[in-house]
C-alpha positions as a LaTeX table, in Angstrom:
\begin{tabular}{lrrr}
\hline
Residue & $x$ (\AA) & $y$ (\AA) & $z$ (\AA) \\
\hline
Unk1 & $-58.29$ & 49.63 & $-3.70$ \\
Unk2 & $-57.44$ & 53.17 & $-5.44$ \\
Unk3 & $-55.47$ & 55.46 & $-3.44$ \\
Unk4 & $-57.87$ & 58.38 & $-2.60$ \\
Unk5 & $-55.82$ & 60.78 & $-4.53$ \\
Unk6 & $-56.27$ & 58.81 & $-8.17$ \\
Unk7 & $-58.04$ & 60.55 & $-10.95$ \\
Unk8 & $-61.08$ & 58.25 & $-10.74$ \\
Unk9 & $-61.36$ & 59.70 & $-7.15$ \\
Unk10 & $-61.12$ & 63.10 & $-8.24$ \\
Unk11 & $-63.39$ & 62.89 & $-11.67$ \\
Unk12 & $-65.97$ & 61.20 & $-9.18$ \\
Unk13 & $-65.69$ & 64.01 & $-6.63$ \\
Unk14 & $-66.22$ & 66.67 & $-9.70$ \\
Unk15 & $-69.21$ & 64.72 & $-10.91$ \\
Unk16 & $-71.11$ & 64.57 & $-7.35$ \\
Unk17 & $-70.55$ & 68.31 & $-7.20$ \\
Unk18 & $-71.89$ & 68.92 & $-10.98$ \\
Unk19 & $-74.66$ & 66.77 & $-10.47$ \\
Unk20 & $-75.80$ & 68.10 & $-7.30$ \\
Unk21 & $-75.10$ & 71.98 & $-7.88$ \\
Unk22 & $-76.82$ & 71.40 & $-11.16$ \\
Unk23 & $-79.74$ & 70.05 & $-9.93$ \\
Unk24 & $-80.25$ & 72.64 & $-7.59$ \\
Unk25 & $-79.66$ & 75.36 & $-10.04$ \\
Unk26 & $-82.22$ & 73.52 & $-12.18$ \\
Unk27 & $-84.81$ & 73.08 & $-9.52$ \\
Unk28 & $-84.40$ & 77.14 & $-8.72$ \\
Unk29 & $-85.24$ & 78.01 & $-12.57$ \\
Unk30 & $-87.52$ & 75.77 & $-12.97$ \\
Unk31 & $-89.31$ & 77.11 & $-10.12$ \\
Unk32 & $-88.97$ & 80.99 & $-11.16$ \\
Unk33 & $-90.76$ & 79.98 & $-14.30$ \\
Unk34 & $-93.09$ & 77.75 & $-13.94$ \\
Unk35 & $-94.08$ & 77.85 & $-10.30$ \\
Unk36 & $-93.78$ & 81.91 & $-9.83$ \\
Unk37 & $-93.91$ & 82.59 & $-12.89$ \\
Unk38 & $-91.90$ & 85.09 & $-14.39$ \\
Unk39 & $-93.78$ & 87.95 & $-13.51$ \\
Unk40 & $-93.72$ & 86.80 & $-10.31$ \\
Unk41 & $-90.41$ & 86.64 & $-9.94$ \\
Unk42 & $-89.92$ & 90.19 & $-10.85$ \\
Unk43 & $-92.47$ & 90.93 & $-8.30$ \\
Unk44 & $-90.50$ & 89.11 & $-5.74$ \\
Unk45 & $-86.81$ & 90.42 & $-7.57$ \\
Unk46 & $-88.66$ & 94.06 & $-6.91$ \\
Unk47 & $-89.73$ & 93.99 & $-3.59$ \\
Unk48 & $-85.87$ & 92.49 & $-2.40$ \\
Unk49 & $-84.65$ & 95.36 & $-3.78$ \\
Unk50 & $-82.58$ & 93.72 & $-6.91$ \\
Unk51 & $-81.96$ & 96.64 & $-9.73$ \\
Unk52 & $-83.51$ & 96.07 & $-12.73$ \\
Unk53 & $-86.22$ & 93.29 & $-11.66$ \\
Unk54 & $-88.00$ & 93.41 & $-14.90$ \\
Unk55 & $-85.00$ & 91.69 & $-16.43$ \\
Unk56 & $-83.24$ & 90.74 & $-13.45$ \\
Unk57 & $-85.98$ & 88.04 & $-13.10$ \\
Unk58 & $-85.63$ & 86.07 & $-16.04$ \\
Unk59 & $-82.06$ & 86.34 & $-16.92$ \\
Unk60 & $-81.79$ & 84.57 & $-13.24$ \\
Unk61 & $-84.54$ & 81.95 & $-14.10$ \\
Unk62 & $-83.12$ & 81.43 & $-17.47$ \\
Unk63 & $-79.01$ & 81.14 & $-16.00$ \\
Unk64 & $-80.01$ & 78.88 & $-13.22$ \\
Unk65 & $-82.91$ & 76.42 & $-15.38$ \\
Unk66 & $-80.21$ & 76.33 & $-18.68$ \\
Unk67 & $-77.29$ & 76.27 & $-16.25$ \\
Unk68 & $-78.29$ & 73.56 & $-14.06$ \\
Unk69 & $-78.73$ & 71.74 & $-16.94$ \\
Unk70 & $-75.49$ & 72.37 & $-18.76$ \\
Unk71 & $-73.58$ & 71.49 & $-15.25$ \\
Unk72 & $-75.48$ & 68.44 & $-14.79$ \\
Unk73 & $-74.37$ & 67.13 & $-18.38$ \\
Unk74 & $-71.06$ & 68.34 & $-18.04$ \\
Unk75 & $-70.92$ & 70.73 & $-20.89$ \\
Unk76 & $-69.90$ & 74.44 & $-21.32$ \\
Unk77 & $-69.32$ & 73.47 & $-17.23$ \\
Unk78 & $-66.64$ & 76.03 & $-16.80$ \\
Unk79 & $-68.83$ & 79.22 & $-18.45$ \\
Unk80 & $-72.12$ & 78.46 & $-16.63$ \\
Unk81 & $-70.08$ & 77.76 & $-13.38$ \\
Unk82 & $-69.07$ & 81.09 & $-13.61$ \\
Unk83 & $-72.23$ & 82.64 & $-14.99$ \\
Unk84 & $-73.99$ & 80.97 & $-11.83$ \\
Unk85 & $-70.89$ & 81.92 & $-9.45$ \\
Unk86 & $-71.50$ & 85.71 & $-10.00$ \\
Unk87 & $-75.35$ & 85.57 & $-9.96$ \\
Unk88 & $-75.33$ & 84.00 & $-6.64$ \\
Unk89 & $-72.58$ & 87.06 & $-5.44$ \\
Unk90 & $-74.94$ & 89.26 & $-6.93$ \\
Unk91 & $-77.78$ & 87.81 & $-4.85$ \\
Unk92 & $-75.64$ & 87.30 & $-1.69$ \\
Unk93 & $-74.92$ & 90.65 & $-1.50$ \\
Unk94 & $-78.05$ & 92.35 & $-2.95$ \\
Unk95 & $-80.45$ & 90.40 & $-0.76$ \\
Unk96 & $-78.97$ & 88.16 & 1.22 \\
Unk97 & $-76.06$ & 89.38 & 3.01 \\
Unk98 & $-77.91$ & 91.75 & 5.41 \\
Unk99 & $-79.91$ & 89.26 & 6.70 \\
Unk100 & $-77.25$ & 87.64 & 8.09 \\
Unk101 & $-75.55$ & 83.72 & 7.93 \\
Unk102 & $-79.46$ & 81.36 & 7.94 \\
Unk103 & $-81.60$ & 80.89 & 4.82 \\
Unk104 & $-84.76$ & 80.50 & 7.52 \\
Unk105 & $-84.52$ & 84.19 & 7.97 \\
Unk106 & $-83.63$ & 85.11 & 4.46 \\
Unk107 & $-79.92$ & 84.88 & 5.19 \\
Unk108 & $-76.76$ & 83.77 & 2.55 \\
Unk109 & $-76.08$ & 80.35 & 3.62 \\
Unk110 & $-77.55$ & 78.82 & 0.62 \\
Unk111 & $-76.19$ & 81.38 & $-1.92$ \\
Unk112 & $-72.80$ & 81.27 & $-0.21$ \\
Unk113 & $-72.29$ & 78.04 & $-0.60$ \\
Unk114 & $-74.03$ & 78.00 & $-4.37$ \\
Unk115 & $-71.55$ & 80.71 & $-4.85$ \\
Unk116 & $-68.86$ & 78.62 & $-4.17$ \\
Unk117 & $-69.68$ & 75.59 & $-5.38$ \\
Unk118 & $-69.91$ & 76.97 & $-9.02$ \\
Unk119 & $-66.67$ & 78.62 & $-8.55$ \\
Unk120 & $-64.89$ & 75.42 & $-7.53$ \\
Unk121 & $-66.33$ & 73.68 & $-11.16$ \\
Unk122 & $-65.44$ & 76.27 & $-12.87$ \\
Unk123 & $-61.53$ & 75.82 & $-11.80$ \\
Unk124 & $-61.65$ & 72.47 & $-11.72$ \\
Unk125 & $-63.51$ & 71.26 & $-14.65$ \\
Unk126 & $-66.35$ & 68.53 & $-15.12$ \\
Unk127 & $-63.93$ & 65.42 & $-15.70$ \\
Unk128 & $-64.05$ & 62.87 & $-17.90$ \\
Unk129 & $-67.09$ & 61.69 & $-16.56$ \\
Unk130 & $-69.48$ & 64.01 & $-18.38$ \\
Unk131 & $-70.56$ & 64.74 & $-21.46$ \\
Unk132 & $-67.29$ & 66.61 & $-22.52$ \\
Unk133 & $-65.58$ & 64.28 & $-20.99$ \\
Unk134 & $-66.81$ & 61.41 & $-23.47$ \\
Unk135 & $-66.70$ & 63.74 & $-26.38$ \\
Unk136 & $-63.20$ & 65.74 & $-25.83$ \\
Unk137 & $-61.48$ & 63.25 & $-23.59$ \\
Unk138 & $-58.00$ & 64.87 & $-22.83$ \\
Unk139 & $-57.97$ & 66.78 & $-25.77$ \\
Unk140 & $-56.35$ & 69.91 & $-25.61$ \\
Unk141 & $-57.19$ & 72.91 & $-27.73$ \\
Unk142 & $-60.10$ & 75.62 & $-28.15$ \\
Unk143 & $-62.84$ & 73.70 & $-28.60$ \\
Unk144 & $-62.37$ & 71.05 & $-25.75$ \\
Unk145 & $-61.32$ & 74.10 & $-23.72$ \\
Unk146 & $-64.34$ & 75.86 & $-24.19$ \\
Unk147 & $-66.78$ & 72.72 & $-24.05$ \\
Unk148 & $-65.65$ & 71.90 & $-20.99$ \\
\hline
\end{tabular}
């Protein structure tokens, strides 16, 4: 058996965190279109208090559907992981934060750890087993840096 600390380890760990912080990124902008709607998330963006609701609203749903998406394939991982990193600061501490540690009453656990898990891909990478993986490999330059 592989010793826990090989690279197939490690590329397997980064694609169970892609996959599942994509897909919940995904679900979130998928939701703030086509389940509130737009305008309803600016309602909702509004009444929490977030600056700019109006386009606050669907830069959010648009980050977190396209995102999701791009984390899930493994491509342009490192950008949207920090793209989705800062929006979930940005909603930990203009909503969240002052409610305190439990999603049930509006607190930051979820964003928190959203937060964090989009930092750690975009240090670590998506691997080789996604799509930049397949189509960069370990090639080094601008291109694979930036696809990753």
């Amino acid at each position: 058996m592989a010793r826990a600390t090989s690279p197939v380890f490690a590329d397997t760990a980064r694609t169970i965190l892609r996959v599942a912080l994509g897909t919940v990124f995904l679900a979130h902008g998928w939701q703030k279109f086509f389940e509130f709607t737009i305008p309803g998330a600016q309602g909702a963006f509004a009444q929490m208090g977030v600056p700019g609701a109006e386009i606050a609203a669907p830069v959010a749903a648009t980050l977190e559907l396209v995102g999701g998406a791009l984390l899930i394939l493994g491509v342009l991982t490192r950008i949207a992981g920090i793209l989705l990193a800062l929006e979930m600061l940005g909603a930990l501490f203009l909503v969240h934060a002052s409610a305190g540690m439990f999603v049930e009453k509006g607190g930051m656990e979820l964003v928190l750890v959203l937060a964090a898990g989009a930092a750690a891909v975009a240090l670590v990478g998506p691997g080789r087993f996604s799509a930049s993986g397949l189509l960069f490999g370990r090639a080094s330059g601008r291109w694979a840096t930036i696809a990753a």
